[in-house]
XYZ file of C-alpha atoms in Angstrom:
397
model
C 90.926 144.505 160.855
C 93.758 142.064 160.136
C 96.207 144.441 161.863
C 93.935 144.722 164.903
C 93.871 140.936 165.141
C 97.554 140.645 164.241
C 96.534 137.835 161.905
C 96.672 137.716 158.125
C 93.509 135.999 156.942
C 94.347 133.358 154.337
C 90.846 133.534 152.874
C 90.835 137.282 152.271
C 90.888 136.452 148.554
C 87.301 135.229 148.893
C 86.029 138.384 150.593
C 84.641 139.991 147.428
C 82.761 136.816 146.539
C 81.433 136.428 150.080
C 80.130 139.993 150.125
C 78.646 139.705 146.641
C 76.722 136.581 147.596
C 75.684 137.892 150.989
C 74.318 141.128 149.514
C 72.440 139.245 146.809
C 70.620 137.158 149.404
C 70.079 140.204 151.604
C 68.482 142.068 148.718
C 66.184 139.135 147.882
C 64.936 137.645 151.187
C 62.170 135.056 151.283
C 60.088 133.631 154.102
C 60.155 130.020 155.270
C 58.999 127.441 152.692
C 58.860 130.256 150.117
C 62.620 130.429 149.372
C 62.163 129.559 145.689
C 64.470 132.208 144.203
C 67.054 131.611 146.916
C 66.978 127.873 146.287
C 67.219 128.331 142.519
C 70.251 130.613 142.928
C 71.985 128.089 145.199
C 71.247 125.241 142.799
C 72.713 127.196 139.893
C 75.823 128.126 141.895
C 76.394 124.542 143.039
C 75.635 123.170 139.593
C 78.435 125.235 138.056
C 80.792 123.740 140.637
C 79.764 120.215 139.646
C 77.726 119.365 142.732
C 75.126 116.643 142.885
C 72.103 117.655 144.894
C 68.568 116.674 145.646
C 65.647 118.915 146.524
C 63.805 118.657 149.824
C 60.372 119.946 148.904
C 59.648 122.688 148.465
C 62.996 124.517 148.626
C 65.592 122.652 150.705
C 68.800 121.281 149.194
C 71.125 118.402 150.163
C 74.367 118.704 148.192
C 77.590 116.710 147.794
C 80.462 116.945 145.330
C 81.333 113.891 143.184
C 85.070 114.423 143.783
C 84.504 112.893 147.219
C 84.610 109.291 146.042
C 85.364 106.513 148.489
C 88.913 106.014 147.253
C 89.925 109.670 147.471
C 88.282 110.243 150.863
C 88.859 106.842 152.458
C 89.295 107.228 156.191
C 88.216 110.862 156.282
C 85.432 112.010 158.580
C 82.001 112.696 157.091
C 80.802 116.169 158.106
C 77.355 117.686 157.574
C 77.148 121.483 157.525
C 73.782 123.261 157.845
C 73.028 126.677 156.317
C 69.626 128.281 156.881
C 68.024 130.128 153.959
C 64.884 131.837 155.254
C 64.272 135.441 156.245
C 61.838 137.148 158.630
C 58.539 139.057 158.197
C 60.167 142.417 159.016
C 60.224 145.682 157.064
C 63.892 146.629 156.736
C 64.961 150.061 158.009
C 68.746 149.952 157.514
C 68.916 152.316 154.534
C 71.609 150.104 152.999
C 72.212 150.284 149.261
C 71.475 146.554 149.111
C 68.457 146.629 151.432
C 65.604 144.187 150.928
C 63.612 144.645 147.742
C 60.818 142.412 149.081
C 58.383 144.507 151.094
C 57.936 143.306 154.643
C 60.670 140.652 154.429
C 64.239 140.967 155.725
C 67.317 138.921 156.524
C 67.475 140.159 160.112
C 69.135 137.063 161.534
C 72.279 136.680 159.435
C 71.123 133.797 157.275
C 72.281 135.709 154.204
C 75.843 135.569 155.546
C 75.496 131.921 156.517
C 74.422 130.843 153.019
C 77.142 132.959 151.410
C 79.813 131.380 153.623
C 78.519 127.861 153.002
C 78.567 128.408 149.232
C 82.144 129.676 149.227
C 83.184 126.751 151.429
C 81.522 124.492 148.846
C 83.551 126.271 146.174
C 86.781 125.634 148.092
C 85.921 121.936 148.328
C 85.336 121.807 144.562
C 88.671 123.556 143.966
C 90.702 121.422 146.365
C 89.122 118.061 145.645
C 90.774 115.206 147.509
C 93.082 117.642 149.340
C 90.069 118.985 151.266
C 90.340 117.780 154.881
C 86.986 115.981 155.274
C 84.094 114.590 153.282
C 81.295 117.180 153.229
C 77.544 117.257 152.851
C 75.889 120.670 152.658
C 72.346 121.223 153.917
C 70.604 124.374 152.726
C 67.708 124.364 155.134
C 64.402 126.215 154.645
C 62.028 127.443 157.331
C 64.410 127.497 160.288
C 62.709 130.594 161.696
C 59.376 128.804 161.930
C 60.873 125.570 163.249
C 59.989 123.431 160.224
C 63.242 123.024 158.318
C 65.276 120.478 160.273
C 62.439 117.971 160.476
C 61.937 118.118 156.702
C 65.664 117.790 156.018
C 65.995 114.779 158.299
C 62.988 113.062 156.772
C 64.605 113.565 153.364
C 67.844 111.877 154.424
C 70.049 114.692 155.697
C 71.914 112.259 157.955
C 71.731 109.170 155.769
C 74.961 107.208 155.443
C 75.918 107.687 159.089
C 77.946 110.917 158.931
C 80.252 111.569 161.868
C 79.743 115.243 162.716
C 77.177 118.019 162.382
C 78.294 121.664 162.146
C 76.256 124.853 162.363
C 77.181 128.500 162.825
C 75.559 131.891 163.281
C 76.507 135.544 163.047
C 75.743 137.547 166.201
C 75.966 141.272 166.865
C 76.082 141.565 170.647
C 79.865 141.994 170.387
C 82.214 143.120 167.644
C 84.620 141.003 165.618
C 85.417 137.699 167.216
C 84.265 134.141 167.722
C 82.490 132.366 170.555
C 81.839 128.720 171.339
C 79.912 127.441 174.314
C 81.416 124.724 176.434
C 78.625 122.203 176.927
C 75.115 123.610 176.760
C 74.847 125.724 173.596
C 71.155 126.600 173.285
C 67.993 126.960 175.328
C 64.675 125.160 175.594
C 62.030 127.501 174.224
C 58.402 127.569 173.213
C 55.862 130.060 172.001
C 52.705 130.494 174.050
C 49.293 132.101 173.775
C 47.264 133.241 176.777
C 43.583 134.043 176.202
C 41.827 136.000 178.948
C 38.025 135.665 178.663
C 35.859 138.215 180.451
C 32.312 139.432 179.901
C 31.384 142.291 177.601
C 29.357 145.262 178.810
C 29.023 148.982 178.251
C 31.177 150.956 180.658
C 28.082 152.774 181.902
C 27.009 149.386 183.291
C 30.426 148.172 184.300
C 28.972 146.041 187.102
C 27.496 143.728 184.438
C 30.841 143.026 182.816
C 34.098 141.255 183.648
C 37.123 143.295 182.594
C 39.523 141.064 180.650
C 41.943 143.961 180.069
C 42.371 144.445 183.804
C 42.934 140.715 184.254
C 45.436 140.714 181.388
C 47.350 143.515 183.100
C 47.606 141.342 186.203
C 48.997 138.546 184.023
C 51.695 140.834 182.636
C 52.587 142.104 186.112
C 52.674 138.590 187.557
C 54.988 137.318 184.827
C 57.292 140.293 185.333
C 57.444 139.507 189.054
C 58.038 135.816 188.337
C 61.031 136.695 186.188
C 62.381 138.840 189.021
C 61.932 136.267 191.768
C 62.424 132.825 190.235
C 65.941 131.472 190.734
C 66.716 128.369 188.741
C 69.705 126.324 187.722
C 70.435 128.629 184.775
C 69.091 131.610 182.832
C 65.348 131.528 182.119
C 62.365 133.816 181.581
C 58.792 134.217 180.391
C 58.089 137.128 178.062
C 55.010 138.662 176.445
C 55.530 140.091 172.957
C 52.024 141.133 171.858
C 48.695 142.038 173.471
C 45.463 142.356 171.515
C 42.062 143.141 172.929
C 39.080 145.443 172.573
C 37.577 147.384 169.695
C 35.676 150.280 171.292
C 36.714 152.669 174.053
C 33.308 152.576 175.721
C 32.940 148.785 175.811
C 34.420 146.312 178.277
C 36.033 143.761 176.006
C 35.420 140.086 176.614
C 38.743 138.788 175.228
C 42.393 139.751 175.441
C 45.020 137.605 173.729
C 48.631 137.705 174.874
C 51.375 136.000 172.865
C 54.857 135.423 174.128
C 57.454 132.792 174.890
C 59.039 130.764 177.650
C 62.820 130.172 177.612
C 65.169 128.262 179.871
C 68.712 126.985 179.598
C 67.700 123.767 181.331
C 64.583 121.654 181.014
C 64.049 121.526 184.783
C 63.712 125.330 184.840
C 61.399 125.241 181.832
C 59.109 122.765 183.597
C 59.224 124.756 186.836
C 58.328 128.001 185.059
C 55.496 126.278 183.213
C 54.118 125.010 186.538
C 54.394 128.449 188.183
C 52.783 130.079 185.159
C 49.745 127.797 185.347
C 49.406 128.383 189.101
C 49.609 132.143 188.546
C 46.896 132.103 185.889
C 44.616 130.081 188.176
C 45.083 132.663 190.935
C 44.205 135.531 188.575
C 41.119 133.649 187.369
C 39.904 133.294 190.947
C 40.595 136.954 191.725
C 38.961 138.468 188.622
C 36.236 136.029 187.621
C 37.780 135.625 184.176
C 38.525 132.373 182.388
C 42.125 132.088 181.242
C 43.453 129.618 178.674
C 47.116 128.813 178.161
C 48.195 127.129 174.931
C 51.533 126.107 173.475
C 50.788 125.871 169.740
C 53.872 123.756 168.969
C 56.084 121.307 170.859
C 58.986 122.910 172.698
C 62.332 123.413 170.973
C 64.793 121.326 172.983
C 68.279 122.441 174.073
C 71.466 120.938 172.665
C 75.112 120.815 173.722
C 78.430 121.040 171.915
C 80.528 117.893 171.761
C 83.578 118.307 174.069
C 86.130 117.092 171.502
C 84.723 119.380 168.818
C 84.737 122.252 171.305
C 88.492 121.799 171.834
C 89.060 121.746 168.068
C 86.987 124.925 167.645
C 88.896 126.578 170.499
C 92.210 125.834 168.792
C 90.942 127.242 165.502
C 89.361 130.275 167.146
C 92.422 131.226 169.179
C 94.660 130.859 166.111
C 92.574 133.266 164.039
C 90.905 135.570 166.582
C 93.413 135.458 169.425
C 92.025 137.108 172.556
C 88.832 137.835 170.653
C 87.926 134.157 170.810
C 85.570 133.425 173.701
C 85.036 130.028 175.303
C 81.785 130.562 177.154
C 80.018 128.771 179.975
C 76.390 128.665 181.061
C 76.577 132.124 182.618
C 76.993 133.527 179.083
C 74.321 131.296 177.562
C 72.137 133.226 175.147
C 68.502 132.200 175.551
C 67.987 131.353 171.901
C 66.742 128.091 170.486
C 67.086 126.386 167.145
C 65.319 123.521 165.449
C 68.836 122.174 164.848
C 68.369 120.303 168.120
C 66.808 117.611 165.934
C 70.204 116.925 164.344
C 71.943 116.819 167.718
C 69.574 114.044 168.811
C 71.244 111.765 166.242
C 74.821 112.971 165.849
C 77.504 114.837 167.785
C 77.811 118.428 166.736
C 79.268 121.891 167.153
C 77.638 125.314 167.123
C 80.009 128.247 166.518
C 79.099 131.928 166.729
C 80.930 134.652 164.825
C 80.699 138.048 166.508
C 80.034 140.702 163.895
C 78.534 143.718 165.642
C 79.140 147.188 164.199
C 80.022 149.824 166.822
C 77.187 152.337 167.367
C 74.833 150.128 165.328
C 74.110 147.526 167.934
C 70.630 146.545 166.826
C 69.760 143.012 167.954
C 68.695 139.976 165.985
C 65.237 140.336 164.415
C 65.436 144.142 164.499
C 64.571 146.133 161.323
C 67.977 147.863 161.549
C 69.996 144.670 162.138
C 73.381 144.687 160.378
C 76.535 142.578 160.444
C 80.131 143.646 159.910
C 81.009 142.069 156.560
C 84.717 142.126 157.447
C 84.034 139.017 159.550
C 83.138 136.883 156.524
C 86.584 135.696 155.326
C 87.716 135.171 158.927
C 84.669 133.063 159.773
C 85.198 131.085 156.572
C 88.802 130.370 157.538
C 87.712 129.403 161.052
C 85.278 126.869 159.608
C 88.042 125.471 157.389
C 90.399 125.273 160.379
C 87.746 123.374 162.349
C 87.422 120.907 159.480
C 91.204 120.565 159.366
C 91.233 119.924 163.109
C 88.597 117.234 162.706
C 90.786 115.570 160.075
C 93.898 115.891 162.226
C 92.664 115.229 165.752
C 89.642 112.940 165.587
């Protein structure tokens, strides 16, 4: 891989440790707010390096190294780096030798690699001491997948002491071996939704006495598909249905169908417009079918966030140095419609979101897929890119 990039990775010496850690976490995934073994492992690892840390109940960790005293790090920027710990309720189907040993739970979003990289970066800080380019605080965040972690970390003081910069990173598999940073907008506004279609139950031999909620639900699905095809907004956006549940008996008209899905938009104005069109569409289907349709958003929307322009330039310099032409500076046309509760940090502090491209050819299973895999060769390169970004912050800001 180094030859293909024409770049000799300086952190190749950490590759074995990165893979060891990543495979440990992959083998032992835990769901949000249940990451007790993961948290204990991280605490032990950091403790051996001399870190001071405090627990964010039940499993989160805020960690700093005592070598970063005011005298040694006077004038250096204070950087907060977030690493998510939680896994997903998915039964792994990769067949890997280090596949999940916890039934029905899998690291299918790359958090195992994120935690491994953060821990080795913490090790480098402990080894370098005052030579390290910036003052660091590490956040090991629980429950990112269910949108709970960032709020808990902030309430526990994740940004206390007025740090200067927030960093986060992900591993993505839509492309192979590289790095991407968005210029400006870096995430989408998203929300989960539930649509309940209420009809009237009857035996199919007396269909005229019933109101068919399954038929009405099919019109909802068709209407949302058409809306996605016809709506033209400022940026990428969509409404999608992920599950449909309704009926128990083949000879009975069911009185309730529940559809669960999500609404996603790069820009809030498109989100609001889609929400308005969705409600109008459901009202029309109610009138046509005689059903009663409820729309609910169980949680507040996840807001979008944007990369700081100065940090984007620093990341571009680091990315082009290490990945060359395989570094991508992306605009809104490449915006991936994902969201992250990390927007809560961006409300208080300027930040940067970097993506390391780690797809394996012919194994292009997406995020949250039971066969999701990352190319572990990316790990030392992504670690060096993070270090180069920190060096750029020290040098250029």
